[in-house]
PDB file of C-alpha atoms in Angstrom:
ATOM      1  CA  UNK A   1      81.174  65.290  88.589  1.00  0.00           C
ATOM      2  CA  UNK A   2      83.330  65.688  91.747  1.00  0.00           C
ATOM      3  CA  UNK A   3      86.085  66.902  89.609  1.00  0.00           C
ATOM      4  CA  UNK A   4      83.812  69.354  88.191  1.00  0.00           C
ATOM      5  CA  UNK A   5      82.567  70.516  91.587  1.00  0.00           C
ATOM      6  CA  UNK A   6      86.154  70.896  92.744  1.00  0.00           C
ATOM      7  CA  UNK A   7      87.362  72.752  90.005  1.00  0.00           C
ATOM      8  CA  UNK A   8      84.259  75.397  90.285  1.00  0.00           C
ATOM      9  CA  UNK A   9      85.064  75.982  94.372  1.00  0.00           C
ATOM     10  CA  UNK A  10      88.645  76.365  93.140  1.00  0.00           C
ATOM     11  CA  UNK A  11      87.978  78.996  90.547  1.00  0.00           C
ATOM     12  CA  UNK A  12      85.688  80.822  93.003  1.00  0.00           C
ATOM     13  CA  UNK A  13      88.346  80.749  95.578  1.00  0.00           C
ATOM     14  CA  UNK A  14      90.845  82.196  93.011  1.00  0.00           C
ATOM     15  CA  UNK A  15      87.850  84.961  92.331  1.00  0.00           C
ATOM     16  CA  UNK A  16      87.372  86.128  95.712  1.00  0.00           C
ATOM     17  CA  UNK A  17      91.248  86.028  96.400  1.00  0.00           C
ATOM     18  CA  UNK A  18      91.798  88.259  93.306  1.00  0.00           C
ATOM     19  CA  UNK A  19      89.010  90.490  93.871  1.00  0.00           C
ATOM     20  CA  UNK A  20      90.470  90.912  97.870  1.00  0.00           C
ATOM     21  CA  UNK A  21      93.770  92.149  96.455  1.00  0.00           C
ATOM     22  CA  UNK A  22      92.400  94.541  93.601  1.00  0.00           C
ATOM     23  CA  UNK A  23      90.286  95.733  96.035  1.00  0.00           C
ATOM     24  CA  UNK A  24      93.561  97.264  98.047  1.00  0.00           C
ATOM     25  CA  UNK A  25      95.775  98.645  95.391  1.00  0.00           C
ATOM     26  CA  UNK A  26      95.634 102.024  94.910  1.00  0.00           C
ATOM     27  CA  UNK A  27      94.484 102.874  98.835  1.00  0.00           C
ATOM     28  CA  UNK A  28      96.596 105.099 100.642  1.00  0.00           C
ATOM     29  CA  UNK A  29      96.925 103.301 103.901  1.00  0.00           C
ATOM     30  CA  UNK A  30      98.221 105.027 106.531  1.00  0.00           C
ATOM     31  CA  UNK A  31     101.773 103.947 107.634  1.00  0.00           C
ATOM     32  CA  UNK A  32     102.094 103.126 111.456  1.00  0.00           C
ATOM     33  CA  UNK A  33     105.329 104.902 113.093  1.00  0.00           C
ATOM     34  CA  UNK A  34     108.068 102.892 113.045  1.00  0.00           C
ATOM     35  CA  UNK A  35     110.760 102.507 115.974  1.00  0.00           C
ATOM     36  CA  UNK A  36     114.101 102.730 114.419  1.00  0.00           C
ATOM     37  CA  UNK A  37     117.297 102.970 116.233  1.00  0.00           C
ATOM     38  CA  UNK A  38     119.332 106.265 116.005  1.00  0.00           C
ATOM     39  CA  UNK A  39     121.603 104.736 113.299  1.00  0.00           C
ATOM     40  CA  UNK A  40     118.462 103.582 111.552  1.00  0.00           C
ATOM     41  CA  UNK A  41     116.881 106.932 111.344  1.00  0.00           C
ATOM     42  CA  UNK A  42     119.908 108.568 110.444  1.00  0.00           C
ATOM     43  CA  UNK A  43     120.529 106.196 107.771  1.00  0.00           C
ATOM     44  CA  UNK A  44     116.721 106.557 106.167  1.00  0.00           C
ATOM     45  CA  UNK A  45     117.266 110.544 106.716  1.00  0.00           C
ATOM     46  CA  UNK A  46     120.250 110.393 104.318  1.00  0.00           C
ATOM     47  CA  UNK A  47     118.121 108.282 101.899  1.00  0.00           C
ATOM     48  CA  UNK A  48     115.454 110.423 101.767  1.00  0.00           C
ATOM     49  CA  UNK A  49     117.951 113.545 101.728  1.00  0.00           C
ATOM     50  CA  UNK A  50     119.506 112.355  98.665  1.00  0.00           C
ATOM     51  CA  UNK A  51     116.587 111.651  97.017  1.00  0.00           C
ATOM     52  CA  UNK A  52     115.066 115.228  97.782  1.00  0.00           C
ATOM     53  CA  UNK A  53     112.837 114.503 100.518  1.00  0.00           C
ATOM     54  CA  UNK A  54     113.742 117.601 102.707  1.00  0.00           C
ATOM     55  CA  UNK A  55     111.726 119.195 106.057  1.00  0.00           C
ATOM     56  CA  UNK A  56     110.306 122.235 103.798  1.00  0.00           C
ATOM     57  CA  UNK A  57     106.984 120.513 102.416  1.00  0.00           C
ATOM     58  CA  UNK A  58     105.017 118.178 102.056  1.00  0.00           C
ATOM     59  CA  UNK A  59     106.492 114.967  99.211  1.00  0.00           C
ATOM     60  CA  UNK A  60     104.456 112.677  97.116  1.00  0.00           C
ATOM     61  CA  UNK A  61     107.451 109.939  96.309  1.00  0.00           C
ATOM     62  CA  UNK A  62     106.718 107.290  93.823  1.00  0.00           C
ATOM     63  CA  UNK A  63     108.854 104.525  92.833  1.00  0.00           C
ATOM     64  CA  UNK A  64     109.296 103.927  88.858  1.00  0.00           C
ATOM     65  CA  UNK A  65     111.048 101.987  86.333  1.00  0.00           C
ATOM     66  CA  UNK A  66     111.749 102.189  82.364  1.00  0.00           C
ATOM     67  CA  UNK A  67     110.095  98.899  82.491  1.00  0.00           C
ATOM     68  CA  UNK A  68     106.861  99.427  84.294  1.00  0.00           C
ATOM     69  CA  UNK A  69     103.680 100.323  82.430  1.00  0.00           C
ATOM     70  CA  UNK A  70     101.471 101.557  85.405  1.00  0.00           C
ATOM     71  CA  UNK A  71     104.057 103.856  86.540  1.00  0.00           C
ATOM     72  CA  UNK A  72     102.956 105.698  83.440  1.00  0.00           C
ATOM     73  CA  UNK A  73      99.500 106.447  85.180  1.00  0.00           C
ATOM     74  CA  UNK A  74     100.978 107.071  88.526  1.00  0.00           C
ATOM     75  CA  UNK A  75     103.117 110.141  87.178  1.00  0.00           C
ATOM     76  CA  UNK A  76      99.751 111.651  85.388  1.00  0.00           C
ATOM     77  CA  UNK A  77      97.933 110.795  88.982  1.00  0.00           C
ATOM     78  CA  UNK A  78     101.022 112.262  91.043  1.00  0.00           C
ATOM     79  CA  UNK A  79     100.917 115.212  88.486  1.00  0.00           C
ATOM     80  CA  UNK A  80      97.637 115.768  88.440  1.00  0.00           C
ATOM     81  CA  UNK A  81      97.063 116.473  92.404  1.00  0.00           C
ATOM     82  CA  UNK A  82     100.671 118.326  92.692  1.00  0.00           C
ATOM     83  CA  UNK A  83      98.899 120.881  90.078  1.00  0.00           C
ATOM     84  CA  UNK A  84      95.637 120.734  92.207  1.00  0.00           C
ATOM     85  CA  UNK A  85      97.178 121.942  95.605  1.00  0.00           C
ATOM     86  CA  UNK A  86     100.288 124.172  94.100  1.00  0.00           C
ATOM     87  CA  UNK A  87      98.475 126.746  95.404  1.00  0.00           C
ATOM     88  CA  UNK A  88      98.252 125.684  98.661  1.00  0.00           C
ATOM     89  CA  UNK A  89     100.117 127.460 101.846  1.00  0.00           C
ATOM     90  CA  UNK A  90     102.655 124.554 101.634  1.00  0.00           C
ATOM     91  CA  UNK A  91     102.421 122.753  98.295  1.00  0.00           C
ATOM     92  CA  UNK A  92     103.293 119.388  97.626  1.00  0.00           C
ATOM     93  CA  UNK A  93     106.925 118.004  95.493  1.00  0.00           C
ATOM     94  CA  UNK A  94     106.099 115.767  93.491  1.00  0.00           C
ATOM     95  CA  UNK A  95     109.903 113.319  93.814  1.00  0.00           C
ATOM     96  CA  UNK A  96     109.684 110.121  91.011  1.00  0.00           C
ATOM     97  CA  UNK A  97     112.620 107.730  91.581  1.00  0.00           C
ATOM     98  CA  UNK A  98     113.346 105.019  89.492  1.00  0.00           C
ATOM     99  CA  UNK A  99     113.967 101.604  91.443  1.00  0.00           C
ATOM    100  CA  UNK A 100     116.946 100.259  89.415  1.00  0.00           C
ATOM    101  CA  UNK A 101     118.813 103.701  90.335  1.00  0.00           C
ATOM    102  CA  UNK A 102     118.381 104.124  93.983  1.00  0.00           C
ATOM    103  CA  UNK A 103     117.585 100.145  95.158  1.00  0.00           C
ATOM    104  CA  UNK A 104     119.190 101.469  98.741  1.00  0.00           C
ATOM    105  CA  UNK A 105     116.188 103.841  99.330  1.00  0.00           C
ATOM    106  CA  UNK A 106     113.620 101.045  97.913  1.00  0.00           C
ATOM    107  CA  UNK A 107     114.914  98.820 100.175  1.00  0.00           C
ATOM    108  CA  UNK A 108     114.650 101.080 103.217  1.00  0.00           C
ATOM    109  CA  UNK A 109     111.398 101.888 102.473  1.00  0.00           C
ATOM    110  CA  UNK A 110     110.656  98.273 101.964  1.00  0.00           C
ATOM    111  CA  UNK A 111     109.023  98.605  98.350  1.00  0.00           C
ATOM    112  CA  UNK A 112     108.445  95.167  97.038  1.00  0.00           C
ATOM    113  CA  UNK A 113     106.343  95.922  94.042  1.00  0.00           C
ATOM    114  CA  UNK A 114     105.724  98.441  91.521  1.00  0.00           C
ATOM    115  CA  UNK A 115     104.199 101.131  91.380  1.00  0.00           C
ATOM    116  CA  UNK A 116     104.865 102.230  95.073  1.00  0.00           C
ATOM    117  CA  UNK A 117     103.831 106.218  96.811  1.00  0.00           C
ATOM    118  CA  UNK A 118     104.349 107.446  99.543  1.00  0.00           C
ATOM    119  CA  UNK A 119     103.510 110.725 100.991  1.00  0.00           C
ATOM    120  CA  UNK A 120     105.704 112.575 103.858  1.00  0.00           C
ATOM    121  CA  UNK A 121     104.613 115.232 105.660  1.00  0.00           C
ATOM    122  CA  UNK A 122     106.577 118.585 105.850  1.00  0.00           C
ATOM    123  CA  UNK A 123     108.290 117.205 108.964  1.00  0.00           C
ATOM    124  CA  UNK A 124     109.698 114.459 106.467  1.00  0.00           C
ATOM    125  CA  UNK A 125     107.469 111.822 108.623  1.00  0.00           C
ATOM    126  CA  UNK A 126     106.069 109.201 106.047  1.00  0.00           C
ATOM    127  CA  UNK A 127     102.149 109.395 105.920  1.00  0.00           C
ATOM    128  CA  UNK A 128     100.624 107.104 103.816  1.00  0.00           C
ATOM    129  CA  UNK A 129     101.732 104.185 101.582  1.00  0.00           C
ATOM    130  CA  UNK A 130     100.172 103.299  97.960  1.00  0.00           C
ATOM    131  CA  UNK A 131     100.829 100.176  96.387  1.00  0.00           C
ATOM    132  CA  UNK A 132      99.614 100.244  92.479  1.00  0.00           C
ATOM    133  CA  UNK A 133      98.013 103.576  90.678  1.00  0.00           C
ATOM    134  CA  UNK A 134      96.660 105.553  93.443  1.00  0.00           C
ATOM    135  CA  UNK A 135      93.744 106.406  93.194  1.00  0.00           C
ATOM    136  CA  UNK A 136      93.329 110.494  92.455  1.00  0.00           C
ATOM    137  CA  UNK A 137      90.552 111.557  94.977  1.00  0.00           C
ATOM    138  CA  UNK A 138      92.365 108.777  97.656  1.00  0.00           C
ATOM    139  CA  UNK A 139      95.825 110.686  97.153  1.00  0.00           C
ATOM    140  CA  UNK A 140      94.385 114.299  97.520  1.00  0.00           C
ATOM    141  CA  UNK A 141      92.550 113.019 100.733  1.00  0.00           C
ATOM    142  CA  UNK A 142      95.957 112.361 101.373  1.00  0.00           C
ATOM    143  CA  UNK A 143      97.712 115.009 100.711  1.00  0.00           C
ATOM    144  CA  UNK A 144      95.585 117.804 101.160  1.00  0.00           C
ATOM    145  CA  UNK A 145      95.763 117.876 105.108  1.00  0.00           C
ATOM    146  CA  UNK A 146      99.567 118.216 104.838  1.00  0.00           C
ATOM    147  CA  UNK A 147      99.344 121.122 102.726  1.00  0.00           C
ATOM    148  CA  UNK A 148      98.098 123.464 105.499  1.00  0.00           C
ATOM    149  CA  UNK A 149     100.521 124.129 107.915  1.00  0.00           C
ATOM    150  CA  UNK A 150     100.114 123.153 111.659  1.00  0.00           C
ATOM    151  CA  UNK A 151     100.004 125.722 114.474  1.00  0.00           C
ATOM    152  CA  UNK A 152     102.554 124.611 116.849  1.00  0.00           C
TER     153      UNK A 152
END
């Protein structure tokens, strides 16, 4: 019977753990601004140069692979709200990269799971993070903001 009990709290446990994590995935969290030395930035500049991340407009980046099955729904997501706000004063790029090509950038950006998004503003500052399929009203929430530009 104790075994019985045990095995229930564990299983609950294991529920409410589960439930915690699903529960985040797909939120764009805002990212906190990071401190990064002046070789640091320059070295994450270059990254995100290469990969197309420029100062123009705003960029919804997502990190893919030929092997990942979610990233499938990510690109109709990503798609999906770039074609909703291409209108807009300053529309957003919609950049994929795929991990096993640019592992430099992935590691910069300190993506440790796929899917990953991330949305820069038109200054190039990164925004918000997703981890797993955003979420399409959470990304436009997102994005839209950055799609008007700011009055200086």
């Amino acid at each position: 019977m104790t075994a019985l009990i045990i095995l229930v709290v564990v299983l609950l446990a294991g529920l409410a753990a589960g439930l915690i994590l699903r529960n985040r995935e797909g939120r764009a969290r805002e990212t906190p601004g990071r401190n990064l030395t002046a070789d640091d930035a320059g070295v994450r500049a270059g990254l995100l140069a290469a990969a197309g991340v420029t100062v123009e407009a705003p960029v919804i980046l997502h990190f893919s692979a030929e092997w990942c099955g979610p990233c499938a729904a990510v690109r109709r997501v990503v798609a999906g709200v770039a074609t909703e706000l291409a209108d807009s004063p300053q529309p957003p790029r919609d950049i994929e990269i795929d991990i096993d090509d640019q592992p430099a950038l992935a590691r910069e950006l300190n993506v440790l799971s796929l899917p990953t998004t991330f949305v820069f503003d038109a200054d190039g500052r990164e925004r918000f993070r997703i981890s797993g399929v955003p979420r399409a009203a959470d990304l436009h929430s997102a994005v839209r903001p950055l799609t008007v530009p700011q009055v200086a």
